[in-house]
């Protein structure tokens, strides 16, 4: 089959795809791999594909697998010649006899280029794994010691010590988290709607760097805001110069007296000290607003604190340890081979020393340890890469009153669970408003109900409160240490609320409307919730505790599962209708309601001819939307006397639809990446602001190219929203 993309390469050497045009056996893994390549490059994609194909692996196993797939066949005699040549470098007598003077010769052992994902250097594999760890795309488990891993009498309840260099960790690639990378702009926009512009910039900074310390996040955002304020001041200064020139012209025309001139310049409005104090106060207020936005994001659960594998003190203890490391992130590495049985064994030859600068001497260890402790940028625990610079004292002083909520040196990342919960609240609120809002009453010619006028906003507020209950750090906010029993009791109350609980999360329009009615806000809100609990198709609210006589106006809970199932059923019906027609969607709905049925009974219920029904059933069975159950009446398994029943397995139907959505997003992303590669010259010429695109035909082609990219982006966003509703909410 010819390549439809004209040599366009988008897979790694360890990909589960046999070629660039083959259909992926696992569409979700292929989509995650493509997202990794688009955001982090082909080398990181190779490590991710290795973890997908081989499963959970240690660092030494990753090195062995990737080298076996990427190393080319090379002449051993040539390798010995290169080693002999490198051994003469540094010897003045030998260098005189050599043809060149320079550094050591490095022989490329990879089968392809690094741009195609072929890597053989263990340091590059380790760096790619650190990128995946930094962005929480890999889960770390295990922690067994090398000495106790192979012994059967080793205690199983012994906790692994991260300070021991012989500790082995197992890494697992998170496919479902990797495919969330294109959804990052949606998280940023949601943070802008919930908090403010500073909150959106904080979330964007954390998404770019993966995880960072609180001081580093605030410093990065403060630098961006400060540069913007300086640019605005420059523009204002240039405008002020123009205004002063116009005023000088007017003075020359009016010829003011000397007393007026002296009074103008002696006024407080033009003193340089006041101008400087005003700028400094505005910048201090902007920094306080940034810290307040960070505090609000932390309290609401949009960003969460993560703990590293080892603390700073444990890392210092590890660096002070003089034991020779044999494996792991912080230790030395050995060459691993695979024997005839497929078992990984160590050859005993060290691949690289513990110290990256020289031999394993005690002085080199001290030099490396001191450089890591001083923060020279090579520390693996340098979240964000800004620990080499001292913390801003203004930021530290503003964070000192918040140390219970934001401990010193704490590391944060974006909480995708809270982002999805917030988006779920918005989507379900919009769905309920569509079902029971004023627009639905207009369509059905029903009488307008004041209690249901703001039903969508009430549901959104209730689900937002439930999301805060689940994801907000209650222990740090309250400053209390919960017991396990108290924590389970609090978890049992997730989702339940009283009218007073959701009052701070109501939209301003709904709050004003409730305040304007007779009885007060809480009483009217309780009446609206009671009216909503009477709606049954689909149900919205259930009364956990009866509102009659309740001191807080009742206790309620949103029917989140039923509303989501209603939305998912609607999406499934539309997908089947667009792909196989309205009759096929009707047949699937009939099978979901009635269960096992014969083809003739299905044709009768669907009101179509039996032949057409059989054809549609076979097409649906081919695409794995429905299943066939054959029941033989005799032991001979005669097909003529067997009974064939069609039925729908809901999990299989959902998985088939999800695979179709995965595959559609994957192909759209490939189409966009190929279009960008083809139109790279047009984009470069447009960035240069030259006259090469001045011709009318070139302008028309460039406009069509940009319009095509915009359509692909819109299609990807819409499909991603569909996938989010089906899978992640």
XYZ file of C-alpha atoms in Angstrom:
729
model
C 0.000 0.000 0.000
C 1.553 3.357 -0.942
C 2.130 5.919 1.769
C -0.730 8.412 1.639
C 1.323 11.009 3.512
C 4.267 10.994 1.102
C 6.990 9.785 3.474
C 5.574 11.595 6.498
C 7.054 9.905 9.599
C 5.159 9.961 12.876
C 6.057 6.689 14.601
C 9.033 5.574 16.676
C 11.155 2.405 16.243
C 9.238 0.783 19.138
C 5.760 1.779 17.977
C 3.009 -0.845 17.775
C 2.335 0.314 14.194
C 3.978 -1.691 11.440
C 4.081 1.334 9.109
C 3.051 4.966 8.975
C -0.224 4.128 7.202
C -1.353 1.021 9.096
C -4.300 1.068 11.477
C -3.239 0.970 15.128
C -4.215 -2.127 17.134
C -4.731 0.116 20.176
C -6.104 3.512 19.078
C -5.783 5.048 22.555
C -2.083 4.123 22.777
C -1.457 5.444 19.244
C -3.159 8.752 20.111
C -1.125 9.069 23.324
C 2.115 8.324 21.436
C 1.303 10.973 18.834
C 0.593 13.533 21.557
C 3.931 12.727 23.205
C 5.785 13.215 19.907
C 3.995 16.483 19.193
C 4.720 17.990 22.614
C 8.073 16.477 23.663
C 9.786 15.119 20.547
C 10.633 11.740 19.003
C 13.136 10.600 21.674
C 10.570 10.867 24.462
C 8.091 9.111 22.175
C 10.501 6.173 21.844
C 10.722 5.748 25.622
C 6.934 6.040 25.960
C 6.349 3.453 23.214
C 8.818 1.135 24.909
C 6.846 1.361 28.155
C 3.606 0.739 26.232
C 4.914 -2.277 24.316
C 6.963 -3.870 27.118
C 4.775 -2.869 30.048
C 6.130 -1.738 33.408
C 9.932 -1.678 33.331
C 12.897 -0.446 35.294
C 15.487 1.950 33.959
C 17.979 -0.809 33.196
C 15.323 -2.780 31.303
C 14.382 0.304 29.301
C 17.998 0.809 28.282
C 18.327 -2.830 27.216
C 15.069 -2.882 25.213
C 15.663 0.420 23.440
C 19.276 -0.391 22.582
C 18.255 -3.768 21.171
C 15.727 -2.058 18.880
C 17.813 0.963 17.846
C 21.412 -0.313 17.604
C 22.607 -1.184 14.136
C 25.034 -3.939 13.163
C 28.539 -2.505 13.331
C 31.999 -3.919 12.809
C 33.726 -4.889 16.044
C 37.133 -4.265 14.507
C 36.114 -0.687 13.737
C 35.007 -0.314 17.338
C 38.392 -1.507 18.594
C 40.120 0.967 16.281
C 37.997 3.806 17.681
C 38.831 2.726 21.250
C 42.524 2.603 20.434
C 42.355 6.044 18.866
C 40.525 7.491 21.861
C 43.071 6.015 24.257
C 45.790 8.113 22.610
C 43.945 11.394 23.171
C 45.612 13.323 26.001
C 49.061 11.808 25.454
C 51.351 14.471 23.863
C 53.706 11.899 22.372
C 50.905 9.963 20.724
C 49.102 13.096 19.542
C 52.150 14.134 17.480
C 51.813 10.971 15.427
C 48.075 11.432 14.903
C 46.571 13.106 11.848
C 44.397 15.454 13.891
C 44.350 17.091 17.304
C 41.033 17.232 19.107
C 38.559 15.429 21.268
C 37.663 11.787 21.335
C 35.914 10.159 18.393
C 32.326 9.019 18.955
C 30.863 6.366 16.694
C 27.146 6.506 15.980
C 25.670 3.083 16.647
C 22.017 3.928 15.947
C 20.161 2.615 12.914
C 18.648 6.017 12.204
C 18.699 9.642 13.210
C 17.543 11.036 16.525
C 14.787 12.946 14.715
C 13.327 9.541 13.829
C 13.508 8.373 17.465
C 16.610 6.161 17.301
C 18.538 6.585 20.564
C 21.227 4.391 22.069
C 22.815 6.685 24.641
C 21.643 5.716 28.168
C 21.850 9.348 29.309
C 19.337 10.347 26.611
C 16.975 7.543 27.664
C 17.279 8.636 31.276
C 16.622 12.274 30.317
C 13.510 11.281 28.336
C 12.251 9.283 31.318
C 12.792 12.315 33.557
C 10.663 14.408 31.161
C 7.831 11.903 31.486
C 8.223 11.906 35.273
C 8.257 15.708 35.401
C 4.928 15.908 33.566
C 3.328 13.064 35.591
C 2.999 10.842 32.524
C 4.697 7.895 34.247
C 3.671 6.184 37.482
C 6.452 5.016 39.807
C 5.998 1.801 41.754
C 8.077 -1.012 43.202
C 11.004 0.169 45.268
C 12.556 -3.251 45.908
C 16.180 -3.571 46.879
C 18.511 -5.410 44.574
C 19.747 -7.746 47.317
C 16.242 -8.680 48.505
C 14.559 -8.784 45.080
C 15.785 -12.286 44.254
C 15.637 -13.786 47.756
C 12.523 -15.690 48.750
C 12.955 -15.195 52.501
C 13.046 -11.382 52.284
C 10.339 -9.669 54.348
C 7.547 -8.338 52.133
C 6.395 -5.608 54.529
C 9.726 -3.779 54.550
C 9.317 -0.272 53.157
C 11.809 0.657 50.457
C 14.275 3.359 51.399
C 14.658 5.946 48.585
C 18.045 6.972 49.971
C 19.545 3.581 49.142
C 21.132 3.610 45.709
C 20.316 -0.079 45.121
C 16.572 0.625 45.190
C 14.789 -0.475 41.994
C 11.763 1.449 40.742
C 9.302 0.321 38.102
C 7.849 2.842 35.657
C 4.438 2.542 34.011
C 3.270 4.792 31.185
C -0.112 6.460 31.787
C -1.883 6.326 28.419
C -5.052 8.078 29.587
C -3.067 10.994 31.004
C -0.870 11.404 27.922
C -3.849 11.929 25.623
C -4.901 14.889 27.806
C -2.048 17.043 26.459
C -4.180 18.667 23.700
C -6.763 19.537 26.384
C -4.428 21.897 28.253
C -5.847 25.100 26.649
C -9.283 24.102 27.951
C -7.876 23.894 31.494
C -6.301 27.332 31.154
C -9.535 28.874 29.926
C -11.472 27.252 32.770
C -9.016 28.682 35.324
C -9.485 32.115 33.727
C -13.260 31.812 34.145
C -13.126 30.538 37.724
C -10.279 32.679 39.138
C -8.831 35.456 36.962
C -6.116 36.165 34.415
C -3.361 35.568 36.976
C -4.852 32.165 37.769
C -4.801 31.254 34.082
C -1.134 32.250 33.843
C -0.291 30.130 36.915
C -2.045 27.097 35.438
C -0.324 27.658 32.084
C 3.099 27.863 33.750
C 2.508 24.622 35.637
C 1.278 22.856 32.505
C 4.383 23.919 30.596
C 6.876 22.898 33.296
C 4.992 19.886 34.638
C 5.624 20.528 38.316
C 7.324 23.413 40.105
C 7.873 24.848 43.542
C 5.398 27.494 44.660
C 8.113 30.155 44.814
C 9.264 29.340 41.275
C 5.718 29.449 39.858
C 5.068 32.848 41.372
C 8.462 34.132 40.193
C 7.782 33.046 36.581
C 4.303 34.601 36.527
C 5.603 37.758 38.213
C 8.297 38.157 35.531
C 5.669 37.941 32.787
C 3.375 40.446 34.514
C 6.240 42.813 35.261
C 7.398 42.796 31.645
C 3.861 43.585 30.548
C 3.616 46.475 33.003
C 6.982 47.859 31.854
C 5.820 47.712 28.224
C 2.617 49.567 29.131
C 4.642 52.217 30.970
C 6.831 52.725 27.907
C 3.749 53.188 25.737
C 2.260 55.614 28.270
C 5.539 57.545 28.419
C 5.633 57.905 24.640
C 2.021 59.102 24.654
C 2.857 61.550 27.458
C 5.700 63.023 25.412
C 3.276 63.655 22.560
C 0.784 65.270 24.966
C 3.496 67.506 26.459
C 4.510 68.662 22.978
C 0.897 69.603 22.229
C 0.619 71.424 25.558
C 3.850 73.322 24.838
C 2.438 74.464 21.523
C -0.704 75.717 23.267
C 1.421 77.578 25.826
C 3.398 79.237 23.101
C 0.146 80.378 21.534
C -1.464 81.579 24.803
C 1.791 82.927 26.329
C 1.111 82.106 30.057
C 2.688 84.171 32.799
C 5.715 83.104 34.846
C 3.560 82.641 37.966
C 1.376 80.064 36.172
C 4.411 78.149 34.922
C 5.995 78.023 38.405
C 2.688 76.938 39.969
C 2.304 74.136 37.425
C 5.782 72.668 37.957
C 5.611 73.040 41.758
C 2.389 70.995 41.995
C 2.449 67.433 43.405
C 1.167 65.904 40.167
C 4.464 66.162 38.309
C 6.980 65.252 41.017
C 9.215 62.319 40.059
C 8.984 60.805 43.542
C 5.192 60.496 43.330
C 5.455 58.937 39.894
C 7.991 56.382 41.150
C 5.934 55.585 44.242
C 2.826 55.086 42.126
C 4.603 52.609 39.835
C 6.077 50.717 42.803
C 2.695 50.511 44.530
C 1.034 49.193 41.363
C 3.688 46.496 41.014
C 3.360 45.491 44.661
C -0.402 45.257 44.274
C 0.043 43.130 41.139
C 2.356 40.758 43.041
C -0.151 40.503 45.895
C -2.874 39.683 43.371
C -0.735 36.880 41.916
C -0.168 35.354 45.366
C -3.895 35.674 46.106
C -4.724 33.864 42.847
C -2.270 31.084 43.727
C -3.900 30.762 47.167
C -7.355 30.590 45.581
C -6.241 27.896 43.118
C -4.760 25.866 45.971
C -7.854 26.176 48.171
C -10.185 25.262 45.319
C -8.085 22.225 44.339
C -7.131 23.270 40.796
C -3.474 22.779 41.708
C -2.274 20.100 44.092
C 0.872 19.538 46.083
C 2.960 16.512 45.099
C 5.661 14.815 47.075
C 8.925 13.692 45.441
C 10.246 10.162 45.823
C 12.915 11.451 48.209
C 12.986 14.673 50.205
C 15.859 17.151 50.164
C 17.313 15.718 53.386
C 17.096 12.174 52.017
C 18.862 13.284 48.848
C 21.622 14.847 50.946
C 21.970 11.594 52.881
C 22.179 9.724 49.589
C 24.924 12.016 48.309
C 26.863 11.611 51.565
C 26.661 7.852 51.238
C 29.939 6.372 49.944
C 28.461 3.087 48.764
C 28.849 2.293 45.086
C 25.533 2.560 43.270
C 24.632 -0.050 40.700
C 21.277 0.959 39.325
C 18.465 3.489 39.582
C 18.165 7.135 38.775
C 20.911 8.372 41.067
C 23.394 5.528 40.738
C 25.780 4.219 38.139
C 24.591 1.932 35.360
C 25.890 -1.312 33.925
C 25.604 -2.859 30.496
C 22.666 -5.261 30.386
C 22.308 -8.142 27.952
C 19.518 -10.599 27.187
C 20.364 -14.297 27.344
C 18.787 -17.094 25.329
C 15.848 -17.400 27.725
C 15.034 -13.715 27.444
C 16.279 -12.871 30.936
C 18.113 -9.596 31.471
C 21.544 -10.153 32.975
C 24.358 -7.770 33.817
C 27.563 -8.208 31.884
C 29.659 -6.652 34.630
C 31.080 -3.892 32.433
C 30.270 -0.411 33.658
C 28.717 1.796 31.041
C 29.251 5.144 32.749
C 30.727 6.075 36.121
C 28.802 7.518 39.021
C 30.438 10.901 38.476
C 29.804 12.492 35.112
C 33.069 14.464 35.088
C 35.862 12.024 35.933
C 36.661 8.671 37.549
C 34.963 7.434 40.721
C 37.272 9.035 43.179
C 36.278 10.521 46.465
C 37.170 14.037 45.341
C 35.015 13.817 42.214
C 32.073 12.641 44.316
C 32.469 15.611 46.620
C 32.634 17.982 43.651
C 29.451 16.542 42.152
C 27.644 16.549 45.483
C 28.574 20.138 46.208
C 27.480 21.239 42.741
C 24.102 19.511 43.169
C 23.577 21.001 46.590
C 24.426 24.475 45.345
C 21.868 24.135 42.550
C 23.875 24.406 39.320
C 20.936 23.320 37.167
C 21.930 19.634 36.960
C 19.904 18.515 39.966
C 17.157 16.037 39.113
C 14.949 17.490 41.859
C 15.152 20.990 40.379
C 11.443 21.280 39.538
C 11.196 23.871 36.799
C 14.951 24.513 36.607
C 14.950 27.719 38.661
C 16.481 26.542 41.936
C 19.860 27.914 40.867
C 18.498 31.417 41.529
C 17.624 32.600 45.035
C 13.959 33.047 45.851
C 12.435 36.487 45.498
C 12.302 37.981 49.043
C 9.030 39.792 48.271
C 7.378 36.531 47.247
C 8.730 34.738 50.314
C 7.432 37.507 52.607
C 3.964 37.282 51.038
C 3.947 33.480 51.409
C 5.031 33.475 55.064
C 1.468 34.016 56.428
C 0.260 31.110 54.211
C 2.763 28.456 55.277
C 0.067 26.155 56.668
C -1.517 26.013 53.237
C 1.688 26.408 51.184
C 4.647 24.843 53.030
C 8.147 26.105 52.140
C 9.679 24.258 49.195
C 6.415 22.496 48.304
C 6.022 21.289 44.720
C 2.759 21.740 42.811
C 1.134 20.499 39.629
C -2.230 20.972 37.931
C -4.976 18.739 39.289
C -6.607 17.338 36.152
C -9.298 15.663 38.258
C -10.506 19.017 39.556
C -10.380 20.494 36.042
C -12.575 17.674 34.747
C -14.944 18.033 37.709
C -15.311 21.744 36.980
C -15.951 21.058 33.296
C -18.444 18.352 34.271
C -20.340 20.852 36.413
C -20.515 23.282 33.502
C -21.610 20.652 30.953
C -24.280 19.075 33.174
C -25.588 22.507 34.146
C -25.920 23.394 30.486
C -27.685 20.064 29.810
C -30.208 20.557 32.642
C -30.875 24.136 31.508
C -31.614 22.758 28.055
C -34.058 20.182 29.471
C -35.994 22.257 31.999
C -35.061 25.910 31.448
C -37.277 28.653 30.016
C -36.258 27.766 26.448
C -37.531 24.209 26.936
C -40.867 25.573 28.173
C -41.147 27.791 25.106
C -40.551 24.825 22.789
C -43.111 22.658 24.586
C -45.618 25.518 25.091
C -45.543 24.827 28.845
C -46.153 27.352 31.588
C -43.034 29.120 32.811
C -41.980 28.010 36.310
C -40.047 30.539 38.385
C -38.444 27.762 40.435
C -36.865 26.299 37.279
C -35.757 29.543 35.660
C -32.133 29.159 36.915
C -32.026 25.395 37.186
C -28.764 25.137 35.223
C -26.949 27.605 37.479
C -28.134 25.782 40.603
C -26.888 22.419 39.300
C -23.565 23.997 38.294
C -23.153 25.480 41.779
C -24.005 22.180 43.490
C -21.533 20.180 41.393
C -18.855 22.840 41.929
C -19.341 22.506 45.686
C -19.089 18.710 45.376
C -15.861 19.051 43.386
C -14.397 21.309 46.094
C -15.328 18.704 48.708
C -13.450 16.021 46.804
C -10.340 17.823 45.594
C -9.733 20.754 47.954
C -7.031 20.204 50.650
C -9.366 20.402 53.632
C -6.675 19.414 56.157
C -4.346 22.236 55.103
C -7.146 24.809 54.868
C -8.492 24.053 58.323
C -5.072 23.360 59.809
C -6.282 20.105 61.409
C -4.991 16.558 61.334
C -7.816 14.205 60.421
C -7.975 10.652 61.596
C -8.744 7.871 59.164
C -12.265 7.549 60.550
C -12.967 11.263 60.163
C -11.619 11.180 56.617
C -13.903 8.270 55.627
C -16.864 10.003 57.261
C -16.124 13.153 55.261
C -15.747 11.146 52.048
C -19.185 9.589 52.638
C -20.686 13.085 52.579
C -19.248 13.994 49.176
C -21.978 15.314 46.894
C -24.550 16.063 49.611
C -25.283 19.731 50.228
C -27.670 22.160 51.872
C -28.929 25.402 50.253
C -26.493 27.429 52.374
C -23.530 25.358 51.077
C -24.017 26.209 47.402
C -24.943 29.838 47.969
C -21.369 31.182 47.364
C -21.147 29.330 44.017
C -24.407 30.554 42.472
C -24.214 32.863 39.435
C -24.866 36.518 40.154
C -27.977 36.509 37.978
C -29.545 33.580 39.845
C -28.562 35.059 43.210
C -30.219 38.396 42.417
C -33.362 36.644 41.198
C -33.640 34.598 44.410
C -33.061 37.665 46.555
C -35.823 39.611 44.807
C -38.494 36.983 45.613
C -40.575 36.906 48.784
C -39.113 34.796 51.592
C -35.400 35.375 51.192
C -32.615 33.655 49.315
C -32.310 30.402 51.299
C -36.032 29.741 51.417
C -36.467 30.328 47.679
C -33.395 28.204 46.894
C -34.794 25.372 49.037
C -38.124 25.652 47.215
C -36.358 25.467 43.848
C -34.459 22.347 44.912
C -37.686 20.717 46.130
C -39.321 21.498 42.766
C -36.296 20.061 40.948
C -36.503 16.852 42.979
C -40.000 16.252 41.574
C -38.696 15.991 38.005
C -38.201 12.351 37.051
C -37.178 12.172 33.382
C -34.323 12.614 33.688
C -33.974 13.015 37.477
C -31.924 15.993 38.651
C -31.969 16.148 42.447
C -32.849 13.698 45.200
C -33.649 14.659 48.782
C -31.190 12.990 51.127
C -32.948 14.533 54.145
C -36.506 15.828 53.960
C -36.722 19.607 53.678
C -39.830 19.828 55.848
C -38.750 20.979 59.303
C -35.053 20.760 58.447
C -33.044 23.562 60.103
C -30.970 24.141 56.952
C -33.788 23.795 54.434
C -33.102 20.165 53.553
C -30.204 18.119 52.271
C -29.944 17.278 48.594
C -27.726 15.485 46.075
C -27.373 15.879 42.308
C -28.089 12.764 40.201
C -24.765 13.039 38.384
C -24.627 9.451 37.158
C -28.097 9.514 35.602
C -27.489 12.857 33.884
C -24.148 11.737 32.489
C -25.677 8.491 31.257
C -28.415 10.464 29.504
C -25.808 12.642 27.801
C -23.691 9.647 26.795
C -26.700 7.817 25.355
C -27.475 10.868 23.250
C -23.881 10.955 21.958
C -23.913 7.218 21.175
C -27.184 7.588 19.262
C -25.797 10.435 17.177
C -22.532 8.594 16.410
C -24.375 5.462 15.257
C -26.812 7.582 13.230
C -24.039 9.413 11.407
C -22.106 6.232 10.666
C -24.815 3.639 9.930
C -28.043 5.583 9.590
C -31.139 6.240 11.648
C -32.467 2.676 11.328
C -29.249 1.240 12.789
C -29.449 3.623 15.752
C -33.081 2.558 16.265
C -32.090 -1.128 16.201
C -29.353 -0.573 18.813
C -31.837 1.255 21.053
C -34.319 -1.623 20.720
C -31.671 -4.187 21.653
C -30.591 -2.089 24.635
C -34.156 -2.093 25.959
C -35.329 -5.627 25.112
C -32.098 -7.624 25.223
C -31.678 -10.826 23.141
C -33.825 -10.843 19.984
C -34.001 -12.616 16.635
C -33.589 -10.744 13.398
C -37.257 -11.082 12.405
C -38.439 -9.670 15.727
C -35.953 -6.819 15.391
C -37.220 -6.031 11.886
C -40.795 -5.985 13.145
C -40.019 -3.632 16.043
C -37.841 -1.384 13.879
C -40.540 -1.306 11.166
C -38.156 -2.220 8.333
C -38.039 -5.204 5.960
C -36.320 -8.334 7.304
C -33.647 -8.281 4.589
C -32.674 -4.702 5.351
C -32.622 -5.442 9.069
C -30.252 -8.416 8.551
C -27.885 -6.300 6.483
C -27.802 -3.586 9.120
C -27.290 -6.150 11.881
C -24.285 -7.638 10.090
C -22.754 -4.188 9.567
C -23.206 -3.360 13.243
C -21.707 -6.728 14.209
C -18.736 -6.121 11.916
C -17.999 -2.827 13.683
C -18.393 -4.527 17.111
C -21.415 -2.470 18.099
C -23.638 -5.510 18.741
C -22.975 -9.190 19.507
C -24.358 -12.474 18.200
C -25.283 -15.368 20.453
C -25.868 -18.724 18.724
C -27.855 -21.366 20.614
C -27.637 -24.864 19.103
C -30.572 -27.200 19.633
C -28.702 -30.470 18.968
C -25.306 -31.877 19.796
C -24.336 -31.887 16.120
C -24.223 -28.083 16.090
C -26.279 -27.887 12.913
C -26.500 -24.273 11.780
C -29.866 -24.860 10.151
C -31.526 -25.691 13.460
C -29.624 -23.161 15.591
C -31.209 -20.038 17.013
C -29.299 -16.782 16.535
C -29.970 -14.016 19.011
C -28.653 -10.478 18.704
C -27.896 -8.429 21.806
C -25.898 -5.415 22.995
C -23.170 -5.519 25.647
C -22.977 -1.958 26.912
C -19.278 -2.026 27.805
C -18.307 -3.414 24.393
C -20.495 -0.875 22.619
C -18.908 1.969 24.585
C -15.396 0.654 23.896
C -16.121 0.353 20.169
C -17.365 3.937 20.038
C -14.369 5.133 22.047
C -11.988 3.384 19.642
C -13.702 5.108 16.723
C -13.315 8.497 18.446
C -9.661 7.763 19.282
C -8.980 6.798 15.683
C -10.745 9.885 14.303
C -8.734 12.245 16.554
C -5.534 10.379 15.663
C -6.134 10.750 11.931
C -7.096 14.419 12.284
C -3.890 15.130 14.196
C -1.846 13.309 11.559
C -3.580 15.291 8.819
C -2.808 18.580 10.575
C 0.833 17.666 11.246
C 1.265 16.663 7.613
C -0.331 19.904 6.401
C 1.977 21.933 8.657
C 5.005 20.097 7.296
C 3.898 20.660 3.701
C 3.093 24.352 4.260
C 6.158 25.105 6.349
C 7.562 27.426 3.675
C 4.386 29.541 3.655
C 4.464 29.842 7.438
C 8.143 30.843 7.458
C 7.581 33.482 4.796
C 4.612 34.878 6.725
C 6.723 35.163 9.902
C 9.487 37.060 8.108
C 7.054 39.849 7.052
C 8.596 40.083 3.625
C 6.958 40.631 0.268
C 7.239 37.053 -0.976
C 3.521 36.461 -0.305
C 2.537 39.783 -1.883
C 1.255 38.121 -5.045
C -2.484 37.686 -5.143
C -2.284 33.956 -5.862
C 0.151 33.382 -2.982
C -2.147 35.288 -0.628
C -5.092 33.189 -1.718
C -3.190 29.933 -1.202
C -1.915 31.015 2.211
C -5.424 32.033 3.257
C -6.799 28.632 2.187
C -3.961 26.902 4.054
C -4.725 28.791 7.299
C -8.446 28.156 6.887
C -7.819 24.422 6.490
C -5.718 24.330 9.671
C -8.450 26.190 11.535
C -11.059 23.661 10.424
C -8.861 20.770 11.560
C -8.342 22.445 14.940
C -12.087 22.951 15.396
C -12.759 19.305 14.495
C -10.105 18.110 16.969
C -11.549 20.279 19.743
C -15.090 19.044 19.145
C -14.023 15.402 19.075
C -11.943 15.909 22.211
C -14.990 17.322 23.998
C -16.981 14.263 22.916
C -14.206 12.003 24.202
C -14.126 13.908 27.480
C -17.844 13.307 28.042
C -17.632 9.619 27.123
C -14.467 8.766 29.039
C -13.169 11.348 31.511
C -16.193 12.920 33.218
